[in-house]
Amino acid sequence: MSLSIPAPSQGNLFKPGYQSLDSEDGAVLRNIEACRAISQTVQTSLGPYGRNKIVINHLQKMILTSDAATILRELDVVHPAAKLLVMASQQQDAEMGDATNLVIILAGELLKKAEELLRIGLKTSDIVQGYEKAQNFAMKVLEVDLEVDRLKELRSQTELSKAIRTVVASKQAGTEDLLASLVSEAVLAVLPKNPANFNVDNVRVVKIMGGSLEQSRVVKGMVFGREPEGTIKKARKAKVGVFSCPIDISQTETKGTVLLKNAQEMLDFTKGEEERLEAAVKELYDSGLRVVVAGSTVGELAQHYLNRFNILVIKILSKFELRRLCRVVGATPLARLGAPMPDEMGSIDVVETTEIGGDRVTVFRQEDSNTITRTATIVLRGATQNHLDDVERAIDDGVNVVKAITKDPRLVPGAGATEIQLIERITAFADKTPGLPQHAIRKYAEAFEVIPRTLAESAGLDATEVLSRLYTAHHRAKESSGSSSSESGEEDGGSASEEEEIYWTTGVDLEGESPSGTLDAADEGILDLMASKNSAIRLASEAARTVLSVDQIIVARQAGGPKPPGPNPNWDED
């Protein structure tokens, strides 16, 4: 009979209510299970034919999108390990604005492969070590060998559209050419002399319901979906004052009763206030202001005097939009009504009201090419608000990618070609690695298969058949590169032969035009940005390694106190 030693209890170590999940409870496997659940949620949304999700958030707002970053932001994920994946995806969104789905799916697949290794007896330390080696090798291969093109001229609309097209196509398949040209036109309108100083906030989006997407256009300037308040609708080369306070008669805090005995007293009653308000507006006029932007209400009497002095006034109730406009015109928002100092005033070249699809909008435009606060607005038209929101997300990704392009203009083949090539290279690296980590390196390579497989499945193709054709094409590339390098020796510095280029850029044909289900991604212009691919692989690998390194989760009891009352469902009943 064996002697059983009781496990140390955590009797009085923690306060009552703590939960502790350690490795004996299979904490690592539980974490992997949670991460795979969130990975499978967004997996079907990958690529141009990815499925949309409807998420109804805690405010009962409906969000319809296939953008992983938006889906995960709206879902309230509570599992600590799954939160790590969500944070990695959000980091990718903040840095690159694209490939957020790739981070989640790849991290989930890496954890799934790690689970297989754990079940056959490998230690997590061996898996983490193997994954780290494989990640370093994958980064090196991506940087050195997989570049197929680079943007030579950032100020060319055709060149810029080439990089933006694939990013937009992954969210809005079918309209990528239209949206890519809109984004590139807007970006070129605001691109500064040094492209590295490009600010994504200078490209705005205004959504106007009605019409079709083809009627969308770029307006050089900042567009607000409302008309000016008064009769003055236009101004040129004008000084601008921005007020965050109400432009009206100041209200007293106390209430009083006034007894009026005759008509003359009634006329005299408001005269003092009228004179004060007129003096305030005249003060604005004398300081040189011809455009007033109000962040709050504009009183009727104030409006009357502003019209008399030919001052254009527009209300902008969003404080974020007000802040952006201040940056465009170079003004300081004032919390008091009065003439601004010369350094608090801004200036604008043109303020005009135009009509877009039956809606009157106001455009603030800086025409001087040297101004660094130039802004371009993409005016989107569409049938439903949900569709417009989704197109806006695609445009947002496209604009963010331009920021990444200014740092690294290199492109790699898309449509799963890069992933298949990485599988080939990392598997060959695993064969040369001694010890237990080689199993982890091989599994790391296999994890990349999830990308082309998901792309093929979402396009309705036979994934197994397409993958076998891709492997065949890339294997032929390996053989031809081996034979070409042995024939050419040192002469051409190991450059790839024409034949090899045709093979190793082979990706999944989502349109289904090719009978084999594959195409040459580089020829078709399906190109991903190397910087975003690099960042996604790095973040996914690090998130997976972090989850695998956790062997215990200790969860404190939630803070006490009664739950806050929810909204009253019968609020509108008498």
CSV table of N, CA and C in Angstrom, one decimal, residues 9-104:
chain,number,residue,atom,x,y,z
A,9,SER,N,-2.9,22.4,1.7
A,9,SER,CA,-4.2,23.1,1.4
A,9,SER,C,-3.9,24.6,1.5
A,10,GLN,N,-4.7,25.4,0.8
A,10,GLN,CA,-4.5,26.9,0.9
A,10,GLN,C,-5.5,27.4,1.9
A,11,GLY,N,-5.6,26.7,3.0
A,11,GLY,CA,-6.7,27.0,4.0
A,11,GLY,C,-6.8,28.5,4.4
A,12,ASN,N,-5.8,29.0,5.1
A,12,ASN,CA,-6.0,30.4,5.6
A,12,ASN,C,-5.1,31.4,4.8
A,13,LEU,N,-4.6,30.9,3.6
A,13,LEU,CA,-3.7,31.7,2.8
A,13,LEU,C,-4.4,32.9,2.2
A,14,PHE,N,-5.6,32.7,1.5
A,14,PHE,CA,-6.4,33.7,0.9
A,14,PHE,C,-7.6,34.0,1.7
A,15,LYS,N,-8.2,35.1,1.4
A,15,LYS,CA,-9.5,35.4,2.0
A,15,LYS,C,-10.6,34.5,1.4
A,16,PRO,N,-11.7,34.2,2.1
A,16,PRO,CA,-12.7,33.4,1.6
A,16,PRO,C,-13.2,33.9,0.3
A,17,GLY,N,-13.5,33.1,-0.7
A,17,GLY,CA,-14.1,33.5,-2.0
A,17,GLY,C,-13.1,33.5,-3.1
A,18,TYR,N,-11.8,33.3,-2.8
A,18,TYR,CA,-10.8,33.2,-3.8
A,18,TYR,C,-10.9,31.9,-4.6
A,19,GLN,N,-10.6,32.0,-5.9
A,19,GLN,CA,-10.6,30.8,-6.7
A,19,GLN,C,-9.1,30.6,-7.1
A,20,SER,N,-8.6,29.4,-7.0
A,20,SER,CA,-7.2,29.1,-7.4
A,20,SER,C,-7.3,27.9,-8.3
A,21,LEU,N,-6.8,28.1,-9.6
A,21,LEU,CA,-6.8,27.0,-10.5
A,21,LEU,C,-5.3,26.8,-10.8
A,22,ASP,N,-4.8,25.6,-10.4
A,22,ASP,CA,-3.4,25.4,-10.7
A,22,ASP,C,-3.2,24.3,-11.7
A,23,SER,N,-1.9,23.9,-12.0
A,23,SER,CA,-1.6,23.0,-13.1
A,23,SER,C,-2.2,21.6,-12.9
A,24,GLU,N,-2.5,21.2,-11.6
A,24,GLU,CA,-3.1,19.9,-11.3
A,24,GLU,C,-4.5,19.9,-11.9
A,25,ASP,N,-5.2,21.1,-11.8
A,25,ASP,CA,-6.5,21.1,-12.4
A,25,ASP,C,-6.5,21.3,-13.9
A,26,GLY,N,-5.3,21.2,-14.5
A,26,GLY,CA,-5.2,21.4,-15.9
A,26,GLY,C,-5.4,22.9,-16.3
A,27,ALA,N,-4.8,23.8,-15.5
A,27,ALA,CA,-5.0,25.2,-15.8
A,27,ALA,C,-4.5,25.6,-17.2
A,28,VAL,N,-3.4,25.0,-17.7
A,28,VAL,CA,-2.9,25.3,-19.0
A,28,VAL,C,-3.9,24.9,-20.1
A,29,LEU,N,-4.5,23.7,-19.9
A,29,LEU,CA,-5.4,23.2,-20.9
A,29,LEU,C,-6.7,24.0,-20.9
A,30,ARG,N,-7.1,24.4,-19.7
A,30,ARG,CA,-8.3,25.3,-19.6
A,30,ARG,C,-8.1,26.6,-20.3
A,31,ASN,N,-6.9,27.2,-20.1
A,31,ASN,CA,-6.6,28.4,-20.8
A,31,ASN,C,-6.6,28.3,-22.3
A,32,ILE,N,-6.0,27.2,-22.7
A,32,ILE,CA,-6.0,26.9,-24.2
A,32,ILE,C,-7.4,26.8,-24.7
A,33,GLU,N,-8.2,26.1,-24.0
A,33,GLU,CA,-9.6,25.9,-24.4
A,33,GLU,C,-10.3,27.3,-24.5
A,34,ALA,N,-10.1,28.2,-23.5
A,34,ALA,CA,-10.8,29.5,-23.6
A,34,ALA,C,-10.3,30.3,-24.8
A,35,CYS,N,-8.9,30.2,-25.0
A,35,CYS,CA,-8.3,31.0,-26.1
A,35,CYS,C,-8.8,30.4,-27.5
A,36,ARG,N,-9.0,29.1,-27.6
A,36,ARG,CA,-9.5,28.5,-28.8
A,36,ARG,C,-10.9,28.9,-29.1
A,37,ALA,N,-11.7,29.0,-28.0
A,37,ALA,CA,-13.1,29.4,-28.2
A,37,ALA,C,-13.2,30.8,-28.8
A,38,ILE,N,-12.3,31.7,-28.3
A,38,ILE,CA,-12.4,33.1,-28.9
A,38,ILE,C,-11.8,33.1,-30.3
A,39,SER,N,-10.8,32.3,-30.5
A,39,SER,CA,-10.2,32.2,-31.9
A,39,SER,C,-11.2,31.7,-32.9
A,40,GLN,N,-12.0,30.7,-32.5
A,40,GLN,CA,-13.0,30.1,-33.4
A,40,GLN,C,-14.1,31.1,-33.7
A,41,THR,N,-14.4,32.0,-32.7
A,41,THR,CA,-15.5,33.0,-32.9
A,41,THR,C,-15.1,33.9,-34.1
A,42,VAL,N,-13.9,34.3,-34.2
A,42,VAL,CA,-13.5,35.3,-35.3
A,42,VAL,C,-12.9,34.6,-36.5
A,43,GLN,N,-12.7,33.3,-36.4
A,43,GLN,CA,-12.0,32.6,-37.5
A,43,GLN,C,-12.8,32.7,-38.8
A,44,THR,N,-14.1,32.5,-38.7
A,44,THR,CA,-14.9,32.5,-39.9
A,44,THR,C,-15.0,33.9,-40.6
A,45,SER,N,-14.5,34.9,-39.9
A,45,SER,CA,-14.6,36.3,-40.4
A,45,SER,C,-13.3,36.7,-41.2
A,46,LEU,N,-12.4,35.7,-41.4
A,46,LEU,CA,-11.1,36.0,-42.0
A,46,LEU,C,-11.3,36.1,-43.5
A,47,GLY,N,-10.7,37.2,-44.1
A,47,GLY,CA,-10.6,37.2,-45.6
A,47,GLY,C,-11.8,37.9,-46.2
A,48,PRO,N,-11.7,38.1,-47.5
A,48,PRO,CA,-12.7,38.8,-48.3
A,48,PRO,C,-14.1,38.2,-48.2
A,49,TYR,N,-14.1,36.8,-48.1
A,49,TYR,CA,-15.4,36.2,-48.0
A,49,TYR,C,-15.8,35.8,-46.6
A,50,GLY,N,-15.1,36.4,-45.6
A,50,GLY,CA,-15.4,36.1,-44.2
A,50,GLY,C,-16.8,36.5,-43.9
A,51,ARG,N,-17.4,35.7,-43.0
A,51,ARG,CA,-18.8,36.0,-42.6
A,51,ARG,C,-18.9,37.2,-41.6
A,52,ASN,N,-20.0,37.9,-41.7
A,52,ASN,CA,-20.2,39.0,-40.7
A,52,ASN,C,-20.8,38.4,-39.4
A,53,LYS,N,-20.6,39.2,-38.4
A,53,LYS,CA,-21.1,38.8,-37.1
A,53,LYS,C,-22.1,40.0,-36.7
A,54,ILE,N,-23.2,39.6,-36.0
A,54,ILE,CA,-24.0,40.7,-35.4
A,54,ILE,C,-23.7,40.6,-33.9
A,55,VAL,N,-23.2,41.7,-33.4
A,55,VAL,CA,-22.9,41.8,-31.9
A,55,VAL,C,-23.9,42.9,-31.4
A,56,ILE,N,-24.6,42.5,-30.3
A,56,ILE,CA,-25.5,43.5,-29.7
A,56,ILE,C,-24.8,43.8,-28.3
A,57,ASN,N,-24.3,45.0,-28.1
A,57,ASN,CA,-23.5,45.2,-26.9
A,57,ASN,C,-24.4,45.6,-25.7
A,58,HIS,N,-23.7,45.9,-24.6
A,58,HIS,CA,-24.4,46.1,-23.4
A,58,HIS,C,-25.4,47.4,-23.4
A,59,LEU,N,-25.2,48.2,-24.4
A,59,LEU,CA,-26.1,49.4,-24.6
A,59,LEU,C,-27.2,49.0,-25.6
A,60,GLN,N,-27.3,47.8,-26.0
A,60,GLN,CA,-28.3,47.3,-27.0
A,60,GLN,C,-28.1,47.9,-28.3
A,61,LYS,N,-26.8,48.3,-28.6
A,61,LYS,CA,-26.5,48.8,-30.0
A,61,LYS,C,-26.1,47.6,-30.8
A,62,MET,N,-26.6,47.6,-32.1
A,62,MET,CA,-26.3,46.5,-32.9
A,62,MET,C,-25.1,46.8,-33.8
A,63,ILE,N,-24.1,45.9,-33.8
A,63,ILE,CA,-22.9,46.1,-34.6
A,63,ILE,C,-22.8,45.0,-35.6
A,64,LEU,N,-22.8,45.3,-36.9
A,64,LEU,CA,-22.7,44.2,-37.9
A,64,LEU,C,-21.3,44.4,-38.6
A,65,THR,N,-20.4,43.4,-38.4
A,65,THR,CA,-19.1,43.6,-39.0
A,65,THR,C,-18.4,42.3,-39.1
A,66,SER,N,-17.3,42.2,-39.9
A,66,SER,CA,-16.4,41.1,-39.9
A,66,SER,C,-15.0,41.5,-39.4
A,67,ASP,N,-14.9,42.7,-38.8
A,67,ASP,CA,-13.7,43.2,-38.3
A,67,ASP,C,-13.4,42.6,-36.9
A,68,ALA,N,-12.4,41.8,-36.8
A,68,ALA,CA,-12.1,41.1,-35.5
A,68,ALA,C,-11.9,42.1,-34.3
A,69,ALA,N,-11.2,43.2,-34.6
A,69,ALA,CA,-10.9,44.2,-33.5
A,69,ALA,C,-12.2,44.8,-33.0
A,70,THR,N,-13.2,45.0,-33.9
A,70,THR,CA,-14.5,45.6,-33.4
A,70,THR,C,-15.3,44.6,-32.7
A,71,ILE,N,-15.3,43.3,-33.2
A,71,ILE,CA,-16.1,42.2,-32.6
A,71,ILE,C,-15.6,42.1,-31.1
A,72,LEU,N,-14.2,42.0,-31.0
A,72,LEU,CA,-13.7,41.7,-29.7
A,72,LEU,C,-13.8,42.9,-28.7
A,73,ARG,N,-13.8,44.1,-29.3
A,73,ARG,CA,-14.0,45.3,-28.4
A,73,ARG,C,-15.4,45.3,-27.9
A,74,GLU,N,-16.4,44.9,-28.6
A,74,GLU,CA,-17.8,44.9,-28.2
A,74,GLU,C,-18.1,43.7,-27.3
A,75,LEU,N,-17.4,42.6,-27.5
A,75,LEU,CA,-17.6,41.4,-26.6
A,75,LEU,C,-17.0,41.7,-25.3
A,76,ASP,N,-17.6,41.4,-24.2
A,76,ASP,CA,-17.0,41.6,-22.9
A,76,ASP,C,-16.3,40.3,-22.4
A,77,VAL,N,-15.1,40.1,-22.8
A,77,VAL,CA,-14.4,38.9,-22.5
A,77,VAL,C,-13.9,39.0,-21.1
A,78,VAL,N,-14.2,37.9,-20.2
A,78,VAL,CA,-13.8,38.0,-18.8
A,78,VAL,C,-12.7,37.0,-18.5
A,79,HIS,N,-12.5,35.9,-19.3
A,79,HIS,CA,-11.5,34.9,-19.0
A,79,HIS,C,-10.1,35.6,-19.1
A,80,PRO,N,-9.3,35.5,-18.0
A,80,PRO,CA,-8.0,36.2,-18.1
A,80,PRO,C,-7.1,35.8,-19.2
A,81,ALA,N,-7.0,34.5,-19.6
A,81,ALA,CA,-6.1,34.1,-20.6
A,81,ALA,C,-6.6,34.5,-22.0
A,82,ALA,N,-7.9,34.5,-22.2
A,82,ALA,CA,-8.5,34.9,-23.5
A,82,ALA,C,-8.3,36.4,-23.6
A,83,LYS,N,-8.3,37.1,-22.5
A,83,LYS,CA,-8.1,38.6,-22.5
A,83,LYS,C,-6.7,38.9,-23.1
A,84,LEU,N,-5.7,38.0,-22.8
A,84,LEU,CA,-4.4,38.3,-23.3
A,84,LEU,C,-4.4,38.3,-24.8
A,85,LEU,N,-5.2,37.4,-25.5
A,85,LEU,CA,-5.3,37.4,-26.9
A,85,LEU,C,-6.0,38.7,-27.4
A,86,VAL,N,-7.0,39.1,-26.7
A,86,VAL,CA,-7.8,40.3,-27.1
A,86,VAL,C,-6.8,41.5,-27.0
A,87,MET,N,-6.0,41.5,-26.0
A,87,MET,CA,-5.1,42.7,-25.8
A,87,MET,C,-4.0,42.7,-26.9
A,88,ALA,N,-3.6,41.5,-27.4
A,88,ALA,CA,-2.6,41.4,-28.5
A,88,ALA,C,-3.2,41.9,-29.7
A,89,SER,N,-4.5,41.5,-30.0
A,89,SER,CA,-5.2,42.0,-31.2
A,89,SER,C,-5.4,43.5,-31.1
A,90,GLN,N,-5.7,44.1,-30.0
A,90,GLN,CA,-5.9,45.5,-29.9
A,90,GLN,C,-4.6,46.3,-30.1
A,91,GLN,N,-3.5,45.6,-29.6
A,91,GLN,CA,-2.2,46.3,-29.9
A,91,GLN,C,-1.9,46.3,-31.4
A,92,GLN,N,-2.2,45.2,-32.1
A,92,GLN,CA,-2.0,45.2,-33.5
A,92,GLN,C,-2.9,46.2,-34.2
A,93,ASP,N,-4.1,46.4,-33.7
A,93,ASP,CA,-5.0,47.4,-34.3
A,93,ASP,C,-4.4,48.8,-34.1
A,94,ALA,N,-3.9,49.1,-32.9
A,94,ALA,CA,-3.3,50.4,-32.6
A,94,ALA,C,-2.1,50.7,-33.4
A,95,GLU,N,-1.2,49.6,-33.6
A,95,GLU,CA,0.1,49.8,-34.3
A,95,GLU,C,-0.1,49.8,-35.8
A,96,MET,N,-0.9,48.9,-36.3
A,96,MET,CA,-0.9,48.7,-37.8
A,96,MET,C,-2.3,49.0,-38.4
A,97,GLY,N,-3.4,48.8,-37.6
A,97,GLY,CA,-4.7,49.0,-38.1
A,97,GLY,C,-5.2,47.9,-39.0
A,98,ASP,N,-4.4,46.8,-39.1
A,98,ASP,CA,-4.8,45.7,-40.0
A,98,ASP,C,-4.3,44.4,-39.4
A,99,ALA,N,-4.8,43.2,-39.9
A,99,ALA,CA,-4.3,41.9,-39.5
A,99,ALA,C,-4.6,41.6,-38.1
A,100,THR,N,-5.7,42.2,-37.5
A,100,THR,CA,-6.1,41.9,-36.1
A,100,THR,C,-6.6,40.5,-36.1
A,101,ASN,N,-7.3,40.0,-37.1
A,101,ASN,CA,-7.9,38.7,-37.1
A,101,ASN,C,-6.8,37.7,-37.1
A,102,LEU,N,-5.7,38.0,-37.9
A,102,LEU,CA,-4.6,37.0,-38.1
A,102,LEU,C,-4.0,36.7,-36.7
A,103,VAL,N,-3.9,37.8,-35.9
A,103,VAL,CA,-3.3,37.6,-34.5
A,103,VAL,C,-4.0,36.6,-33.7
A,104,ILE,N,-5.4,36.8,-33.7
A,104,ILE,CA,-6.2,35.9,-32.8
A,104,ILE,C,-6.2,34.5,-33.4
